[in-house]
JSON list of C-alpha atoms in Angstrom, two decimals:
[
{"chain": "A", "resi": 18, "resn": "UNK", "atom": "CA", "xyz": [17.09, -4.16, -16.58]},
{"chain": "A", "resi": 19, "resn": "UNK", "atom": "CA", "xyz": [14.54, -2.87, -14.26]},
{"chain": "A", "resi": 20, "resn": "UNK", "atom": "CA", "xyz": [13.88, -4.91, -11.03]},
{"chain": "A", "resi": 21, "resn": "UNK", "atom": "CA", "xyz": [10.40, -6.45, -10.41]},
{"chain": "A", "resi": 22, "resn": "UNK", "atom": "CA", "xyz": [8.51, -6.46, -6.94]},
{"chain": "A", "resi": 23, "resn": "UNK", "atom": "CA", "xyz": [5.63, -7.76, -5.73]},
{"chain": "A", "resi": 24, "resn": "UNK", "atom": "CA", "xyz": [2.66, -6.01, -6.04]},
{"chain": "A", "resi": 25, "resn": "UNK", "atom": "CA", "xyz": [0.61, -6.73, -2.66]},
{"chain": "A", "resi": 26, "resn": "UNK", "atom": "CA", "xyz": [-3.63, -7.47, -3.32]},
{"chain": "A", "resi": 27, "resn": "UNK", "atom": "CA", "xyz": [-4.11, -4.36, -0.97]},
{"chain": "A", "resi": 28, "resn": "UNK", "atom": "CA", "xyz": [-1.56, -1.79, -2.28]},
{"chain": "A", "resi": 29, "resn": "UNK", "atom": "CA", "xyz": [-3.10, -2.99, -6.12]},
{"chain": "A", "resi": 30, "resn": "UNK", "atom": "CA", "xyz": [-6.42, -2.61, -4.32]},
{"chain": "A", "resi": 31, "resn": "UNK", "atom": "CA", "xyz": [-5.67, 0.79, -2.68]},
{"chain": "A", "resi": 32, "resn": "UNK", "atom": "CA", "xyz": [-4.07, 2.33, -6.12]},
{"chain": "A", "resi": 33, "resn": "UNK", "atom": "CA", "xyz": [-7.31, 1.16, -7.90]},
{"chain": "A", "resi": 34, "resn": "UNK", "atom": "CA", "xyz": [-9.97, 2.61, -5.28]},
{"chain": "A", "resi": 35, "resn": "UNK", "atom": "CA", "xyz": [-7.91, 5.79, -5.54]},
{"chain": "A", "resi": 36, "resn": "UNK", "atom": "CA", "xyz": [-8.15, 6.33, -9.42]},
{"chain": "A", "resi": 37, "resn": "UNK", "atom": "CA", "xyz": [-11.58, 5.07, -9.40]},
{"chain": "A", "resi": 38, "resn": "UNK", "atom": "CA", "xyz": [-12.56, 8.24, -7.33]},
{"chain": "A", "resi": 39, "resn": "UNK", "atom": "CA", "xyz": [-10.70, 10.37, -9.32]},
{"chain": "A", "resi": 40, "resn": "UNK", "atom": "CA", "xyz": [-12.13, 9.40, -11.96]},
{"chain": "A", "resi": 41, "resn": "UNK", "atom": "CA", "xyz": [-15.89, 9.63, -10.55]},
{"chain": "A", "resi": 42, "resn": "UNK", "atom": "CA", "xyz": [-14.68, 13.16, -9.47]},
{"chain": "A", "resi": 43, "resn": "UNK", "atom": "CA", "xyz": [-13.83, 14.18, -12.88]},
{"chain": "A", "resi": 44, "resn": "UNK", "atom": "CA", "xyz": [-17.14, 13.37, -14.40]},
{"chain": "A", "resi": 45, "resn": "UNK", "atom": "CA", "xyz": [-18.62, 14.58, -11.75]},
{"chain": "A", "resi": 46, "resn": "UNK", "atom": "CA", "xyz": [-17.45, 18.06, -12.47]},
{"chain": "A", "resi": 47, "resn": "UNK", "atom": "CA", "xyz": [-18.35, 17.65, -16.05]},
{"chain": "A", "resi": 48, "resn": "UNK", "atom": "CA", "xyz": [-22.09, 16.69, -15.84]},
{"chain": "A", "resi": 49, "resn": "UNK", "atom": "CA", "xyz": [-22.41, 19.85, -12.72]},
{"chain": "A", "resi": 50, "resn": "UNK", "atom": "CA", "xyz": [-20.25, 21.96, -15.03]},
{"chain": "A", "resi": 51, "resn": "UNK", "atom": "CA", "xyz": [-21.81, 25.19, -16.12]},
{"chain": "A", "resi": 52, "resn": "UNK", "atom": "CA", "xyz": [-21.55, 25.15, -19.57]},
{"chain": "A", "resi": 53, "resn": "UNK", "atom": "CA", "xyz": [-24.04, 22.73, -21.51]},
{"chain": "A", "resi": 54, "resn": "UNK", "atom": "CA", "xyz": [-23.72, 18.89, -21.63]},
{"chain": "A", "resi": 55, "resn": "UNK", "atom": "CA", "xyz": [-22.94, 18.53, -25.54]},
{"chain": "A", "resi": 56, "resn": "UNK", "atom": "CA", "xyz": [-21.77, 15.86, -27.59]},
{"chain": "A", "resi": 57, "resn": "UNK", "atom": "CA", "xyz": [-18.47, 16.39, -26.22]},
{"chain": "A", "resi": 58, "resn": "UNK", "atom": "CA", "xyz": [-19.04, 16.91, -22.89]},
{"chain": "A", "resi": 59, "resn": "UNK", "atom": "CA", "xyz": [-21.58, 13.93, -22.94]},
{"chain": "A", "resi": 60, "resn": "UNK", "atom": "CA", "xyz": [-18.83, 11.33, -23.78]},
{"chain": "A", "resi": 61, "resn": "UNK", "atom": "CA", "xyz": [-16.49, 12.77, -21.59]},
{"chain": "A", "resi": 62, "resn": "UNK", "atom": "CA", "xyz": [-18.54, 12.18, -18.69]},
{"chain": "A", "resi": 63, "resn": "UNK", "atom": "CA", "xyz": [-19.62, 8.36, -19.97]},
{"chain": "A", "resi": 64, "resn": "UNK", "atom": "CA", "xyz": [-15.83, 7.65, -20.48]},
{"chain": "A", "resi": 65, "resn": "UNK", "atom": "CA", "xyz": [-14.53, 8.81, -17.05]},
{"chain": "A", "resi": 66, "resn": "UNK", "atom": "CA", "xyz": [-17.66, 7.34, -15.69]},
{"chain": "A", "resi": 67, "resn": "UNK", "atom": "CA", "xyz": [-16.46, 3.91, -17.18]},
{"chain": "A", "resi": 68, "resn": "UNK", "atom": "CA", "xyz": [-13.22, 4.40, -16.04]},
{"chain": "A", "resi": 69, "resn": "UNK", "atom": "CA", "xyz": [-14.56, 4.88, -12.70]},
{"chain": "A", "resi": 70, "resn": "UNK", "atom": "CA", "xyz": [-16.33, 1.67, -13.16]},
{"chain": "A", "resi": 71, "resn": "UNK", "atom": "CA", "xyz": [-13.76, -0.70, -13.97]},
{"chain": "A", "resi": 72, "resn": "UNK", "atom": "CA", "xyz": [-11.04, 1.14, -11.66]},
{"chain": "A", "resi": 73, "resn": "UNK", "atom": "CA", "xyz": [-13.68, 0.12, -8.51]},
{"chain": "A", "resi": 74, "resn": "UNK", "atom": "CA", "xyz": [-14.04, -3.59, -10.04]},
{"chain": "A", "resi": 75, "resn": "UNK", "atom": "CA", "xyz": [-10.47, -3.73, -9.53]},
{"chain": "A", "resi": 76, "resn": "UNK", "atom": "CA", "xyz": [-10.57, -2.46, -6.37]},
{"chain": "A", "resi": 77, "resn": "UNK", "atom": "CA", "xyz": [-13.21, -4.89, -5.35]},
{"chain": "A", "resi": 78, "resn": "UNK", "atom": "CA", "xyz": [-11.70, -7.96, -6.68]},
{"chain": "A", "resi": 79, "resn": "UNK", "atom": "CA", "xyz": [-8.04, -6.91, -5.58]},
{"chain": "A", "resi": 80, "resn": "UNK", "atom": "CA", "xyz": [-9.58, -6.68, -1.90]},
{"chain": "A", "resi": 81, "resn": "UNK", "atom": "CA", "xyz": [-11.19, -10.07, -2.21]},
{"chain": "A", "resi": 82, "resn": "UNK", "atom": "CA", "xyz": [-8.10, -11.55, -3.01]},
{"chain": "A", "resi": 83, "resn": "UNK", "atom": "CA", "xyz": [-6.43, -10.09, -0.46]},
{"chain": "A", "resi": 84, "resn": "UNK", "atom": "CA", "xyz": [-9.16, -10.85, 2.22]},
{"chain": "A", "resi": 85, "resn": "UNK", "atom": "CA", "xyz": [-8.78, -14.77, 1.07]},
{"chain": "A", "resi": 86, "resn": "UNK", "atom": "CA", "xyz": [-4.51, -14.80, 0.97]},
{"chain": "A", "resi": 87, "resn": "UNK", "atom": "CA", "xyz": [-4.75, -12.86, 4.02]},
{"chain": "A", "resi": 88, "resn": "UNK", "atom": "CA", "xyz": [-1.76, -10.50, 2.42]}
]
Protein backbone atom coordinates (compact mmCIF):
# COMPACT_ATOMS: atom_id res chain seq x y z
CA UNK A 1 0.00 0.00 0.00
CA UNK A 2 1.24 3.22 -1.28
CA UNK A 3 2.54 5.78 1.33
CA UNK A 4 0.78 9.20 1.71
CA UNK A 5 2.63 12.66 2.17
CA UNK A 6 1.70 15.86 2.74
CA UNK A 7 0.91 17.95 0.09
CA UNK A 8 2.29 21.58 1.10
CA UNK A 9 -0.44 24.82 0.13
CA UNK A 10 2.55 26.12 -2.05
CA UNK A 11 3.81 22.99 -3.90
CA UNK A 12 -0.39 22.31 -4.55
CA UNK A 13 -0.31 25.99 -5.44
CA UNK A 14 2.80 25.86 -7.70
CA UNK A 15 1.53 22.47 -9.60
CA UNK A 16 -1.82 24.32 -10.21
CA UNK A 17 -0.33 27.79 -11.57
CA UNK A 18 1.79 25.55 -13.78
CA UNK A 19 -1.09 23.56 -15.56
CA UNK A 20 -3.16 26.57 -15.59
CA UNK A 21 -0.59 28.13 -18.09
CA UNK A 22 -0.36 25.24 -19.98
CA UNK A 23 -3.47 25.10 -20.42
CA UNK A 24 -3.96 28.95 -21.45
CA UNK A 25 -1.01 28.12 -23.83
CA UNK A 26 -2.83 25.43 -25.53
CA UNK A 27 -5.85 27.44 -26.39
CA UNK A 28 -3.92 29.97 -27.13
CA UNK A 29 -2.41 28.18 -30.06
CA UNK A 30 -5.77 27.02 -31.12
CA UNK A 31 -7.71 30.35 -31.46
CA UNK A 32 -4.03 31.94 -33.40
CA UNK A 33 -3.92 28.63 -35.27
CA UNK A 34 -4.02 28.94 -39.00
CA UNK A 35 -6.61 26.84 -39.96
CA UNK A 36 -10.31 28.13 -39.26
CA UNK A 37 -11.96 28.27 -35.78
CA UNK A 38 -14.81 25.53 -36.43
CA UNK A 39 -17.06 23.76 -34.30
CA UNK A 40 -14.28 21.72 -33.23
CA UNK A 41 -11.72 23.94 -32.84
CA UNK A 42 -14.22 26.38 -31.07
CA UNK A 43 -14.79 23.95 -28.09
CA UNK A 44 -11.41 23.04 -27.90
CA UNK A 45 -10.34 26.39 -27.15
CA UNK A 46 -13.50 27.05 -24.53
CA UNK A 47 -12.52 23.72 -22.79
CA UNK A 48 -8.77 24.38 -22.30
CA UNK A 49 -9.76 27.89 -21.62
CA UNK A 50 -11.91 26.50 -18.64
CA UNK A 51 -9.35 24.37 -17.63
CA UNK A 52 -7.15 27.26 -17.45
CA UNK A 53 -9.72 28.85 -15.34
CA UNK A 54 -10.25 26.58 -12.63
CA UNK A 55 -6.42 25.36 -12.63
CA UNK A 56 -5.61 29.39 -11.62
CA UNK A 57 -8.60 29.30 -8.93
CA UNK A 58 -6.67 26.64 -7.44
CA UNK A 59 -3.70 28.30 -7.61
CA UNK A 60 -5.17 31.33 -6.02
CA UNK A 61 -6.88 29.72 -3.20
CA UNK A 62 -3.92 27.17 -2.57
CA UNK A 63 -1.66 30.43 -2.13
CA UNK A 64 -4.12 32.00 0.24
CA UNK A 65 -4.02 29.18 2.34
CA UNK A 66 -0.64 29.02 2.41
CA UNK A 67 -0.12 32.83 3.00
CA UNK A 68 -2.58 32.37 6.25
CA UNK A 69 -0.76 28.78 7.68
CA UNK A 70 2.36 30.41 6.84
CA UNK A 71 3.50 26.77 5.24
Amino acid sequence: MPTLTETRPQEIAAHALTRAMEYADRAGRYAKSDRDIDEFMSSRITAYSGLATVYAEVARAAAAVAAETGR
